[in-house]
XYZ file of N, CA and C in Angstrom:
591
model
N 0.844 -1.180 0.000
C 0.000 0.000 0.000
C 0.888 1.243 0.000
N 0.727 2.083 -0.964
C 1.577 3.263 -1.108
C 0.940 4.464 -0.409
N 1.785 5.223 0.296
C 1.314 6.432 0.986
C 1.949 7.673 0.366
N 2.195 7.644 -0.931
C 2.807 8.787 -1.605
C 1.863 9.983 -1.520
N 2.449 11.152 -1.319
C 1.635 12.354 -1.240
C 1.135 12.706 -2.636
N -0.124 13.111 -2.755
C -0.650 13.442 -4.070
C 0.049 14.681 -4.633
N 0.278 14.658 -5.933
C 0.916 15.798 -6.577
C -0.075 16.929 -6.740
N 0.399 18.135 -6.461
C -0.450 19.304 -6.642
C -0.469 19.648 -8.126
N -1.628 20.024 -8.610
C -1.786 20.412 -10.007
C -0.793 21.531 -10.328
N -0.006 21.389 -11.395
C 0.995 22.427 -11.747
C 0.378 23.813 -11.957
N -0.872 23.859 -12.392
C -1.522 25.166 -12.576
C -1.736 25.866 -11.238
N -2.066 25.082 -10.200
C -2.238 25.646 -8.859
C -0.902 26.160 -8.349
N 0.134 25.358 -8.530
C 1.478 25.765 -8.098
C 1.888 27.055 -8.805
N 1.647 27.113 -10.118
C 2.023 28.296 -10.907
C 1.256 29.532 -10.438
N -0.051 29.392 -10.209
C -0.856 30.529 -9.761
C -0.390 31.021 -8.392
N -0.148 30.092 -7.473
C 0.323 30.498 -6.140
C 1.694 31.164 -6.209
N 2.541 30.677 -7.094
C 3.866 31.300 -7.287
C 3.694 32.723 -7.815
N 2.796 32.912 -8.763
C 2.554 34.250 -9.314
C 2.030 35.185 -8.224
N 1.109 34.692 -7.393
C 0.569 35.511 -6.302
C 1.660 35.828 -5.281
N 2.477 34.840 -4.947
C 3.568 35.056 -3.992
C 4.539 36.111 -4.516
N 4.934 35.972 -5.789
C 5.871 36.940 -6.377
C 5.265 38.339 -6.422
N 3.977 38.405 -6.739
C 3.295 39.709 -6.779
C 3.246 40.330 -5.391
N 2.974 39.513 -4.378
C 2.934 40.035 -3.011
C 4.308 40.561 -2.594
N 5.362 39.828 -2.918
C 6.718 40.275 -2.582
C 7.008 41.608 -3.261
N 6.655 41.726 -4.535
C 6.867 42.997 -5.251
C 6.122 44.142 -4.583
N 4.864 43.898 -4.237
C 4.066 44.953 -3.609
C 4.606 45.308 -2.225
N 5.077 44.325 -1.476
C 5.648 44.620 -0.147
C 6.926 45.451 -0.255
N 7.620 45.341 -1.375
C 8.798 46.197 -1.595
C 8.386 47.644 -1.821
N 7.152 47.850 -2.252
C 6.668 49.186 -2.608
C 5.804 49.840 -1.539
N 5.109 49.025 -0.726
C 4.129 49.612 0.199
C 3.909 48.717 1.413
N 3.259 49.278 2.429
C 2.904 48.507 3.619
C 1.824 47.494 3.277
N 1.811 46.412 4.012
C 0.862 45.329 3.742
C -0.586 45.799 3.855
N -0.859 46.740 4.748
C -2.231 47.235 4.920
C -2.767 47.910 3.658
N -1.891 48.398 2.806
C -2.312 49.099 1.595
C -2.511 48.156 0.409
N -2.198 46.884 0.602
C -2.319 45.920 -0.493
C -3.726 45.338 -0.491
N -4.428 45.532 -1.583
C -5.784 44.988 -1.726
C -5.717 43.738 -2.606
N -6.773 42.953 -2.526
C -6.856 41.761 -3.381
C -6.857 42.191 -4.841
N -7.562 43.275 -5.165
C -7.573 43.774 -6.560
C -6.166 44.096 -7.039
N -5.449 44.838 -6.231
C -4.093 45.247 -6.601
C -3.185 44.023 -6.753
N -3.306 43.084 -5.828
C -2.484 41.877 -5.866
C -2.807 41.038 -7.098
N -4.100 40.846 -7.367
C -4.509 40.056 -8.533
C -4.035 40.705 -9.825
N -4.158 42.021 -9.876
C -3.711 42.746 -11.071
C -2.201 42.564 -11.274
N -1.437 42.686 -10.206
C 0.016 42.530 -10.306
C 0.390 41.105 -10.719
N -0.384 40.123 -10.250
C -0.105 38.720 -10.575
C -0.673 38.324 -11.935
N -1.350 39.248 -12.589
C -2.011 39.034 -13.880
C -3.015 37.877 -13.831
N -3.799 37.870 -12.767
C -4.915 36.923 -12.641
C -6.145 37.740 -12.257
N -7.310 37.101 -12.235
C -8.486 37.854 -11.787
C -8.773 37.558 -10.317
N -9.604 38.400 -9.736
C -9.944 38.271 -8.298
C -10.533 36.911 -7.963
N -11.368 36.401 -8.835
C -12.018 35.118 -8.583
C -10.957 34.028 -8.399
N -9.920 34.074 -9.210
C -8.838 33.091 -9.092
C -8.149 33.219 -7.743
N -7.929 34.444 -7.285
C -7.331 34.637 -5.959
C -8.179 33.930 -4.910
N -9.493 34.143 -4.954
C -10.389 33.585 -3.935
C -10.541 32.063 -4.034
N -10.131 31.482 -5.124
C -10.098 30.015 -5.211
C -8.978 29.440 -4.336
N -7.979 30.285 -4.032
C -6.806 29.836 -3.283
C -6.775 30.342 -1.845
N -7.265 31.564 -1.615
C -7.152 32.193 -0.291
C -8.429 32.959 0.045
N -8.702 33.074 1.348
C -9.862 33.859 1.804
C -9.608 35.353 1.644
N -8.399 35.765 2.030
C -8.018 37.176 1.994
C -6.489 37.243 2.076
N -5.943 38.435 2.133
C -4.482 38.578 2.152
C -3.866 38.021 3.433
N -4.452 38.262 4.626
C -3.880 37.621 5.821
C -3.866 36.091 5.732
N -4.914 35.496 5.150
C -4.941 34.042 4.962
C -3.815 33.610 4.012
N -3.617 34.369 2.962
C -2.536 34.066 2.018
C -1.178 34.119 2.718
N -0.976 35.153 3.521
C 0.307 35.294 4.211
C 0.528 34.168 5.214
N -0.533 33.777 5.896
C -0.412 32.681 6.853
C -0.052 31.374 6.149
N -0.705 31.119 5.019
C -0.395 29.905 4.255
C 1.010 29.968 3.664
N 1.431 31.145 3.231
C 2.805 31.297 2.732
C 3.819 31.039 3.845
N 3.511 31.515 5.048
C 4.416 31.282 6.178
C 4.500 29.789 6.488
N 3.370 29.098 6.426
C 3.378 27.640 6.644
C 4.225 26.935 5.584
N 4.078 27.361 4.326
C 4.873 26.768 3.244
C 6.359 27.059 3.436
N 6.674 28.282 3.887
C 8.068 28.649 4.144
C 8.675 27.711 5.182
N 7.947 27.487 6.271
C 8.453 26.624 7.340
C 8.576 25.196 6.847
N 7.619 24.744 6.053
C 7.698 23.392 5.494
C 8.944 23.247 4.616
N 9.220 24.256 3.782
C 10.422 24.235 2.941
C 11.684 24.199 3.805
N 11.722 25.048 4.826
C 12.913 25.113 5.685
C 13.115 23.814 6.450
N 12.032 23.245 6.946
C 12.152 21.953 7.652
C 12.675 20.874 6.715
N 12.188 20.873 5.480
C 12.665 19.904 4.491
C 14.160 20.041 4.255
N 14.628 21.266 4.208
C 16.060 21.502 4.004
C 16.855 21.057 5.219
N 16.369 21.372 6.392
C 17.088 21.020 7.620
C 17.110 19.517 7.871
N 16.139 18.800 7.320
C 16.071 17.358 7.562
C 16.626 16.528 6.418
N 17.166 17.159 5.388
C 17.692 16.440 4.235
C 19.002 15.741 4.577
N 19.032 14.397 4.540
C 20.264 13.674 4.869
C 21.388 13.974 3.885
N 21.061 14.188 2.610
C 22.099 14.462 1.614
C 22.832 15.756 1.932
N 22.097 16.787 2.328
C 22.734 18.069 2.640
C 23.551 18.000 3.929
N 23.135 17.176 4.865
C 23.867 17.058 6.129
C 25.266 16.494 5.927
N 25.485 15.747 4.825
C 26.758 15.079 4.588
C 27.695 15.864 3.674
N 27.339 17.072 3.295
C 28.166 17.859 2.381
C 29.549 18.115 2.968
N 30.630 17.881 2.191
C 31.986 18.068 2.713
C 32.292 19.507 3.101
N 31.659 20.468 2.457
C 31.889 21.878 2.785
C 31.509 22.148 4.232
N 30.563 21.372 4.759
C 30.014 21.660 6.068
C 30.673 20.866 7.183
N 31.703 20.121 6.873
C 32.278 19.223 7.866
C 32.714 19.940 9.134
N 33.097 21.204 9.021
C 33.670 21.888 10.174
C 32.670 22.709 10.973
N 31.555 23.047 10.413
C 30.671 23.987 11.097
C 29.392 23.401 11.611
N 28.342 24.164 11.509
C 27.021 23.789 11.968
C 26.219 23.488 10.710
N 26.203 22.218 10.271
C 25.602 21.886 8.970
C 24.170 22.373 8.803
N 23.363 22.271 9.844
C 21.979 22.712 9.709
C 21.907 24.207 9.403
N 22.769 24.986 10.048
C 22.753 26.426 9.820
C 23.256 26.760 8.418
N 24.279 26.050 7.952
C 24.764 26.280 6.583
C 23.627 26.024 5.593
N 22.929 24.900 5.745
C 21.827 24.558 4.845
C 20.739 25.623 4.869
N 20.403 26.061 6.056
C 19.375 27.077 6.219
C 19.784 28.387 5.541
N 20.993 28.839 5.802
C 21.465 30.106 5.236
C 21.620 30.029 3.715
N 22.036 28.885 3.203
C 22.141 28.733 1.748
C 20.766 28.840 1.093
N 19.775 28.230 1.710
C 18.409 28.322 1.174
C 17.920 29.775 1.204
N 18.179 30.466 2.294
C 17.771 31.872 2.399
C 18.481 32.707 1.341
N 19.774 32.459 1.144
C 20.532 33.199 0.133
C 19.993 32.919 -1.272
N 19.622 31.666 -1.546
C 19.081 31.315 -2.861
C 17.726 31.977 -3.122
N 17.019 32.328 -2.062
C 15.705 32.973 -2.159
C 15.750 34.341 -1.485
N 16.844 35.045 -1.720
C 17.143 36.295 -1.019
C 16.005 37.306 -1.075
N 15.493 37.573 -2.246
C 14.475 38.626 -2.389
C 13.252 38.319 -1.525
N 12.769 37.082 -1.599
C 11.604 36.680 -0.817
C 11.874 36.856 0.675
N 12.992 36.287 1.169
C 13.260 36.341 2.608
C 13.562 37.753 3.094
N 14.231 38.538 2.263
C 14.517 39.914 2.685
C 13.210 40.671 2.907
N 12.288 40.541 1.981
C 11.018 41.271 2.096
C 10.193 40.750 3.267
N 10.028 39.435 3.371
C 9.096 38.927 4.382
C 9.668 38.947 5.795
N 10.987 38.917 5.937
C 11.557 38.928 7.287
C 11.966 40.319 7.759
N 12.164 41.245 6.856
C 12.608 42.572 7.286
C 11.485 43.604 7.258
N 10.316 43.227 6.739
C 9.172 44.129 6.734
C 8.488 44.036 8.092
N 8.367 45.138 8.753
C 7.844 45.149 10.123
C 6.425 44.608 10.247
N 5.637 44.752 9.229
C 4.228 44.385 9.361
C 3.911 42.982 8.838
N 4.918 42.178 8.596
C 4.686 40.794 8.170
C 5.163 39.848 9.268
N 4.669 40.078 10.462
C 5.146 39.332 11.633
C 4.842 37.846 11.582
N 3.856 37.422 10.815
C 3.531 36.003 10.754
C 4.739 35.194 10.295
N 5.525 35.736 9.373
C 6.711 35.034 8.883
C 7.804 35.002 9.954
N 8.027 36.131 10.590
C 9.059 36.215 11.623
C 8.738 35.303 12.792
N 7.481 35.272 13.199
C 7.088 34.408 14.316
C 7.297 32.933 13.990
N 6.914 32.530 12.781
C 7.099 31.130 12.368
C 8.582 30.785 12.280
N 9.372 31.696 11.746
C 10.812 31.468 11.610
C 11.464 31.387 12.984
N 11.030 32.239 13.908
C 11.567 32.205 15.269
C 11.274 30.855 15.931
N 10.078 30.312 15.710
C 9.746 28.992 16.265
C 10.682 27.921 15.719
N 10.973 27.997 14.427
C 11.881 27.025 13.815
C 13.284 27.137 14.415
N 13.778 28.365 14.558
C 15.111 28.573 15.137
C 15.151 28.139 16.594
N 14.057 28.375 17.315
C 13.983 27.935 18.712
C 14.127 26.415 18.782
N 13.474 25.721 17.870
C 13.614 24.262 17.813
C 15.047 23.831 17.549
N 15.737 24.564 16.678
C 17.147 24.248 16.393
C 18.006 24.432 17.638
N 17.761 25.523 18.362
C 18.533 25.794 19.579
C 18.261 24.711 20.618
N 17.004 24.362 20.788
C 16.648 23.327 21.762
C 17.325 22.004 21.402
N 17.321 21.666 20.119
C 17.959 20.422 19.680
C 19.449 20.407 20.046
N 20.096 21.563 19.926
C 21.533 21.631 20.227
C 21.814 21.556 21.728
N 20.950 22.150 22.547
C 21.250 22.160 23.985
C 20.681 20.952 24.717
N 19.715 20.259 24.110
C 19.138 19.083 24.765
C 19.937 17.814 24.479
N 21.225 17.928 24.603
C 22.105 16.768 24.489
C 22.810 16.632 25.833
N 23.342 15.464 26.138
C 24.050 15.327 27.417
C 25.168 16.360 27.574
N 25.884 16.622 26.484
C 26.971 17.610 26.520
C 26.440 19.017 26.783
N 25.342 19.377 26.085
C 24.746 20.701 26.260
C 24.207 20.904 27.660
N 23.520 19.905 28.192
C 22.966 20.008 29.545
C 24.073 20.119 30.588
N 25.172 19.377 30.373
C 26.301 19.440 31.308
C 26.932 20.831 31.300
N 27.061 21.419 30.089
C 27.630 22.771 29.991
C 26.760 23.793 30.717
N 25.443 23.707 30.530
C 24.539 24.648 31.194
C 24.624 24.496 32.710
N 24.647 23.261 33.180
C 24.724 23.013 34.624
C 26.031 23.559 35.188
N 27.141 23.333 34.473
C 28.444 23.803 34.945
C 28.508 25.328 35.005
N 27.834 25.973 34.076
C 27.858 27.435 34.029
C 26.757 28.073 34.882
N 25.803 27.276 35.344
C 24.707 27.805 36.151
C 23.728 28.640 35.350
N 23.539 28.278 34.074
C 22.636 29.031 33.194
C 21.341 28.250 33.023
N 20.227 28.958 33.139
C 18.915 28.337 32.979
C 18.656 28.001 31.506
N 18.103 26.828 31.269
C 17.840 26.338 29.916
C 16.947 27.301 29.133
N 15.838 27.767 29.737
C 14.919 28.625 29.001
C 15.580 29.944 28.590
N 16.468 30.462 29.409
C 17.165 31.713 29.061
C 18.092 31.481 27.874
N 18.768 30.340 27.849
C 19.634 30.002 26.709
C 18.801 29.900 25.433
N 17.633 29.278 25.520
C 16.766 29.138 24.350
C 16.319 30.510 23.857
N 15.850 31.360 24.758
C 15.418 32.706 24.368
C 16.557 33.488 23.721
N 17.695 33.469 24.391
C 18.853 34.222 23.908
C 19.323 33.683 22.556
N 19.484 32.377 22.477
C 20.014 31.776 21.250
C 19.131 32.005 20.044
N 17.833 31.772 20.195
C 16.929 31.929 19.050
C 16.785 33.402 18.658
N 16.740 34.288 19.632
C 16.637 35.724 19.330
C 17.902 36.239 18.653
N 19.057 35.774 19.112
C 20.316 36.182 18.495
C 20.393 35.681 17.053
N 19.966 34.447 16.823
C 19.999 33.900 15.460
C 19.093 34.678 14.523
N 17.844 34.880 14.924
C 16.926 35.567 14.012
C 17.357 37.019 13.809
N 17.818 37.666 14.855
C 18.286 39.049 14.718
C 19.467 39.168 13.777
N 20.398 38.227 13.861
C 21.573 38.249 12.995
C 21.181 37.952 11.549
N 20.305 36.979 11.349
C 19.878 36.645 9.982
C 19.132 37.817 9.358
N 18.276 38.478 10.114
C 17.555 39.640 9.583
C 18.531 40.766 9.238
N 19.511 41.017 10.104
C 20.513 42.049 9.804
C 21.332 41.676 8.576
N 21.664 40.404 8.445
C 22.400 39.901 7.272
C 21.602 40.180 5.998
N 20.303 39.940 6.033
C 19.453 40.211 4.870
C 19.345 41.709 4.604
N 19.132 42.501 5.666
C 19.005 43.964 5.490
C 20.258 44.567 4.873
N 21.403 43.966 5.172
C 22.683 44.459 4.649
C 23.091 43.756 3.357
N 22.131 43.132 2.685
C 22.347 42.453 1.406
C 23.413 41.364 1.461
N 23.384 40.571 2.521
C 24.230 39.387 2.705
C 25.718 39.665 2.430
N 26.356 40.479 3.276
C 27.779 40.779 3.046
C 28.706 39.583 3.278
N 28.209 38.515 3.850
C 29.000 37.307 4.101
C 28.317 36.116 3.450
N 29.101 35.131 3.064
C 28.531 33.910 2.495
C 27.806 33.131 3.589
N 26.877 32.272 3.205
C 26.212 31.431 4.207
C 27.205 30.600 5.024
N 28.227 30.059 4.360
C 29.223 29.240 5.057
C 29.986 30.064 6.094
N 30.374 31.279 5.715
C 31.131 32.138 6.622
C 30.269 32.532 7.826
N 29.020 32.904 7.575
C 28.139 33.307 8.666
C 27.882 32.136 9.613
N 27.655 30.940 9.058
C 27.447 29.759 9.902
C 28.690 29.483 10.745
N 29.858 29.662 10.164
C 31.098 29.439 10.918
C 31.231 30.470 12.043
N 30.827 31.696 11.784
C 30.852 32.726 12.825
C 29.920 32.353 13.983
N 28.724 31.835 13.640
C 27.816 31.362 14.691
C 28.494 30.282 15.528
N 29.177 29.347 14.861
C 29.835 28.253 15.561
C 30.955 28.782 16.468
N 31.737 29.725 15.967
C 32.829 30.288 16.781
C 32.282 31.005 18.010
N 31.183 31.760 17.839
C 30.580 32.449 18.988
C 30.035 31.445 19.996
N 29.427 30.380 19.483
C 28.887 29.345 20.362
C 30.007 28.701 21.169
N 31.099 28.396 20.509
C 32.240 27.783 21.213
C 32.800 28.728 22.262
N 32.850 30.011 21.952
C 33.357 31.001 22.893
C 32.492 31.043 24.149
N 31.172 30.977 23.961
C 30.248 31.005 25.103
C 30.299 29.730 25.932
N 30.715 28.628 25.301
C 30.744 27.362 26.021
C 32.000 27.194 26.871
N 33.001 28.060 26.669
C 34.235 27.923 27.454
C 33.943 28.204 28.914
N 34.377 27.297 29.835
C 34.125 27.531 31.252
C 34.974 28.647 31.804
């Protein structure tokens, strides 16, 4: 018995891609509150009825886009092939993979993560980063380090995830002055520095 996921109709994928690209373009030009379904549909070169076949309204579209973003990022972070890349042997492979994906989709991530009024994306991304931090500290080695330093686990999680998202957003705002590999290595060096007793 096969449990393969059903393929989405390519026309649906294409329409959603057009709407996503149109939304990103409009967010580069104006605040999200000023974006109407008419304006978005016109920019995507579709009609309003087609928009409503996919989404209830713009907040619904953004929420679904944020869910898709997290699904894409989780897929990248869980890919066994990417975890084994020789370039990543020295650093934090999950972070390298994440940053490479963000760099490959720079325009999208810059707009959705650096625009103040698109918090749904930032909140979802922060949850993902929090999970990464928890995964790193919930090891016997991580717990021993926290105990030796007298640092509370929840404070480390708050600090670590906030520092990661803040740095990634600044990296995007500054048009990625460092490669994903270099930035991931910097994260690793800072982490090692903090772990020294």
